[in-house]
JSON list of C-alpha atoms in Angstrom, two decimals:
[
{"chain": "A", "resi": 2, "resn": "MET", "atom": "CA", "xyz": [-14.76, -17.22, 18.57]},
{"chain": "A", "resi": 3, "resn": "MET", "atom": "CA", "xyz": [-11.30, -16.08, 19.67]},
{"chain": "A", "resi": 4, "resn": "LYS", "atom": "CA", "xyz": [-9.39, -13.72, 17.71]},
{"chain": "A", "resi": 5, "resn": "SER", "atom": "CA", "xyz": [-5.93, -14.15, 16.98]},
{"chain": "A", "resi": 6, "resn": "PRO", "atom": "CA", "xyz": [-3.63, -11.31, 18.38]},
{"chain": "A", "resi": 7, "resn": "ALA", "atom": "CA", "xyz": [-2.57, -8.97, 15.45]},
{"chain": "A", "resi": 8, "resn": "PRO", "atom": "CA", "xyz": [0.77, -9.52, 14.12]},
{"chain": "A", "resi": 9, "resn": "GLU", "atom": "CA", "xyz": [3.63, -7.51, 14.82]},
{"chain": "A", "resi": 10, "resn": "PRO", "atom": "CA", "xyz": [4.27, -4.72, 12.07]},
{"chain": "A", "resi": 11, "resn": "MET", "atom": "CA", "xyz": [7.41, -5.97, 9.66]},
{"chain": "A", "resi": 12, "resn": "TYR", "atom": "CA", "xyz": [9.48, -2.96, 9.09]},
{"chain": "A", "resi": 13, "resn": "LEU", "atom": "CA", "xyz": [12.61, -2.97, 6.54]},
{"chain": "A", "resi": 14, "resn": "PRO", "atom": "CA", "xyz": [14.71, 0.36, 7.80]},
{"chain": "A", "resi": 15, "resn": "ASP", "atom": "CA", "xyz": [16.77, 0.49, 4.62]},
{"chain": "A", "resi": 16, "resn": "VAL", "atom": "CA", "xyz": [13.46, 0.83, 2.50]},
{"chain": "A", "resi": 17, "resn": "GLU", "atom": "CA", "xyz": [11.56, 2.92, 4.88]},
{"chain": "A", "resi": 18, "resn": "SER", "atom": "CA", "xyz": [14.44, 5.26, 5.39]},
{"chain": "A", "resi": 19, "resn": "HIS", "atom": "CA", "xyz": [15.30, 5.73, 1.52]},
{"chain": "A", "resi": 20, "resn": "GLU", "atom": "CA", "xyz": [15.05, 9.14, 0.19]},
{"chain": "A", "resi": 21, "resn": "SER", "atom": "CA", "xyz": [13.55, 9.48, -3.07]},
{"chain": "A", "resi": 22, "resn": "ASP", "atom": "CA", "xyz": [12.50, 12.29, -5.24]},
{"chain": "A", "resi": 23, "resn": "GLY", "atom": "CA", "xyz": [10.24, 10.06, -7.48]},
{"chain": "A", "resi": 24, "resn": "HIS", "atom": "CA", "xyz": [6.53, 10.03, -7.63]},
{"chain": "A", "resi": 25, "resn": "TYR", "atom": "CA", "xyz": [6.22, 7.70, -4.46]},
{"chain": "A", "resi": 26, "resn": "GLY", "atom": "CA", "xyz": [9.04, 9.72, -2.65]},
{"chain": "A", "resi": 27, "resn": "LYS", "atom": "CA", "xyz": [6.72, 13.03, -2.95]},
{"chain": "A", "resi": 28, "resn": "MET", "atom": "CA", "xyz": [3.75, 10.91, -1.91]},
{"chain": "A", "resi": 29, "resn": "ILE", "atom": "CA", "xyz": [5.63, 9.95, 1.33]},
{"chain": "A", "resi": 30, "resn": "ALA", "atom": "CA", "xyz": [6.88, 13.65, 1.81]},
{"chain": "A", "resi": 31, "resn": "MET", "atom": "CA", "xyz": [3.33, 14.96, 1.42]},
{"chain": "A", "resi": 32, "resn": "ALA", "atom": "CA", "xyz": [1.80, 12.51, 3.68]},
{"chain": "A", "resi": 33, "resn": "ARG", "atom": "CA", "xyz": [4.49, 13.13, 6.52]},
{"chain": "A", "resi": 34, "resn": "ALA", "atom": "CA", "xyz": [3.81, 16.91, 6.03]},
{"chain": "A", "resi": 35, "resn": "GLY", "atom": "CA", "xyz": [-0.02, 16.71, 6.60]},
{"chain": "A", "resi": 36, "resn": "GLY", "atom": "CA", "xyz": [0.91, 14.23, 9.89]},
{"chain": "A", "resi": 37, "resn": "MET", "atom": "CA", "xyz": [-0.02, 11.26, 8.20]},
{"chain": "A", "resi": 38, "resn": "THR", "atom": "CA", "xyz": [1.99, 7.97, 8.17]},
{"chain": "A", "resi": 39, "resn": "PRO", "atom": "CA", "xyz": [2.40, 6.98, 4.65]},
{"chain": "A", "resi": 40, "resn": "PRO", "atom": "CA", "xyz": [1.11, 3.40, 3.66]},
{"chain": "A", "resi": 41, "resn": "GLY", "atom": "CA", "xyz": [4.27, 0.76, 3.71]},
{"chain": "A", "resi": 42, "resn": "ILE", "atom": "CA", "xyz": [3.80, -0.25, 0.22]},
{"chain": "A", "resi": 43, "resn": "TRP", "atom": "CA", "xyz": [4.64, 3.27, -1.04]},
{"chain": "A", "resi": 44, "resn": "HIS", "atom": "CA", "xyz": [8.04, 2.80, 0.51]},
{"chain": "A", "resi": 45, "resn": "LEU", "atom": "CA", "xyz": [8.63, -0.05, -1.57]},
{"chain": "A", "resi": 46, "resn": "PHE", "atom": "CA", "xyz": [7.56, 1.57, -4.61]},
{"chain": "A", "resi": 47, "resn": "ALA", "atom": "CA", "xyz": [9.74, 4.51, -3.83]},
{"chain": "A", "resi": 48, "resn": "PHE", "atom": "CA", "xyz": [12.99, 2.22, -3.06]},
{"chain": "A", "resi": 49, "resn": "LYS", "atom": "CA", "xyz": [12.88, 0.39, -6.26]},
{"chain": "A", "resi": 50, "resn": "PRO", "atom": "CA", "xyz": [10.46, 2.08, -8.80]},
{"chain": "A", "resi": 51, "resn": "ARG", "atom": "CA", "xyz": [11.65, -0.03, -11.69]},
{"chain": "A", "resi": 52, "resn": "MET", "atom": "CA", "xyz": [11.07, -3.07, -9.90]},
{"chain": "A", "resi": 53, "resn": "THR", "atom": "CA", "xyz": [7.84, -2.22, -8.74]},
{"chain": "A", "resi": 54, "resn": "ASP", "atom": "CA", "xyz": [6.14, -1.03, -12.15]},
{"chain": "A", "resi": 55, "resn": "ALA", "atom": "CA", "xyz": [4.79, -4.40, -12.95]},
{"chain": "A", "resi": 56, "resn": "LEU", "atom": "CA", "xyz": [3.18, -4.75, -9.31]},
{"chain": "A", "resi": 57, "resn": "SER", "atom": "CA", "xyz": [1.78, -1.34, -9.65]},
{"chain": "A", "resi": 58, "resn": "ALA", "atom": "CA", "xyz": [0.26, -2.09, -13.17]},
{"chain": "A", "resi": 59, "resn": "PHE", "atom": "CA", "xyz": [-1.22, -5.45, -12.07]},
{"chain": "A", "resi": 60, "resn": "THR", "atom": "CA", "xyz": [-2.77, -3.89, -8.76]},
{"chain": "A", "resi": 61, "resn": "HIS", "atom": "CA", "xyz": [-4.23, -1.00, -11.26]},
{"chain": "A", "resi": 62, "resn": "GLU", "atom": "CA", "xyz": [-5.61, -3.33, -13.66]},
{"chain": "A", "resi": 63, "resn": "VAL", "atom": "CA", "xyz": [-7.25, -5.59, -10.77]},
{"chain": "A", "resi": 64, "resn": "MET", "atom": "CA", "xyz": [-8.69, -2.49, -8.83]},
{"chain": "A", "resi": 65, "resn": "ARG", "atom": "CA", "xyz": [-9.90, -0.26, -11.76]},
{"chain": "A", "resi": 66, "resn": "GLY", "atom": "CA", "xyz": [-9.47, -2.46, -15.14]},
{"chain": "A", "resi": 67, "resn": "PRO", "atom": "CA", "xyz": [-12.61, -4.17, -16.86]},
{"chain": "A", "resi": 68, "resn": "SER", "atom": "CA", "xyz": [-14.38, -6.43, -14.43]},
{"chain": "A", "resi": 69, "resn": "PRO", "atom": "CA", "xyz": [-18.04, -7.46, -13.56]},
{"chain": "A", "resi": 70, "resn": "LEU", "atom": "CA", "xyz": [-17.37, -5.89, -10.04]},
{"chain": "A", "resi": 71, "resn": "SER", "atom": "CA", "xyz": [-17.58, -2.46, -9.78]},
{"chain": "A", "resi": 72, "resn": "ALA", "atom": "CA", "xyz": [-14.40, -0.36, -8.54]},
{"chain": "A", "resi": 73, "resn": "GLY", "atom": "CA", "xyz": [-16.11, 0.64, -5.24]},
{"chain": "A", "resi": 74, "resn": "LEU", "atom": "CA", "xyz": [-16.91, -3.19, -4.59]},
{"chain": "A", "resi": 75, "resn": "ARG", "atom": "CA", "xyz": [-13.44, -3.90, -5.45]},
{"chain": "A", "resi": 76, "resn": "GLU", "atom": "CA", "xyz": [-12.15, -1.41, -2.95]},
{"chain": "A", "resi": 77, "resn": "LEU", "atom": "CA", "xyz": [-14.74, -2.80, -0.09]},
{"chain": "A", "resi": 78, "resn": "ILE", "atom": "CA", "xyz": [-13.38, -6.34, -0.81]},
{"chain": "A", "resi": 79, "resn": "ALA", "atom": "CA", "xyz": [-9.68, -4.98, -0.44]},
{"chain": "A", "resi": 80, "resn": "ALA", "atom": "CA", "xyz": [-10.55, -3.01, 2.63]},
{"chain": "A", "resi": 81, "resn": "TYR", "atom": "CA", "xyz": [-12.29, -5.87, 4.23]},
{"chain": "A", "resi": 82, "resn": "THR", "atom": "CA", "xyz": [-9.57, -8.42, 3.44]},
{"chain": "A", "resi": 83, "resn": "SER", "atom": "CA", "xyz": [-7.08, -6.02, 4.97]},
{"chain": "A", "resi": 84, "resn": "ARG", "atom": "CA", "xyz": [-9.16, -5.69, 7.99]},
{"chain": "A", "resi": 85, "resn": "ARG", "atom": "CA", "xyz": [-9.42, -9.43, 8.51]},
{"chain": "A", "resi": 86, "resn": "ASN", "atom": "CA", "xyz": [-5.64, -9.57, 7.93]},
{"chain": "A", "resi": 87, "resn": "ALA", "atom": "CA", "xyz": [-5.05, -6.80, 10.80]},
{"chain": "A", "resi": 88, "resn": "CYS", "atom": "CA", "xyz": [-3.70, -4.62, 8.16]},
{"chain": "A", "resi": 89, "resn": "VAL", "atom": "CA", "xyz": [-4.36, -1.03, 8.07]},
{"chain": "A", "resi": 90, "resn": "PHE", "atom": "CA", "xyz": [-6.04, -0.03, 4.54]}
]
C-alpha cells in the first residue's frame, strides 16, 4: 500500500508571531527556551484565549472525563490518529 505524501504544514503567521503573557503564551516561551517547538494549537489558544476556552474544556472532557476507556488508551488513540494524519503529536 502506497502512502500519500505528508501534507505541507499550515502556518498562520499572525497567530504564531502573536506575543501573549497568558497561560499558553508562557508555555510557548518555556518550550522555546527549552529548545522545543511548541505544538501549533498552543499558538491558537494564546492568540484568542476566550475564544478557545470551549475547545479546551471539550478536549479536557474527552481526554480526561468519565469514560469506559482509560485516559492512557484515549491518549494512545489520539497519538495513533495524529500519526495516521501525519501530524506531530
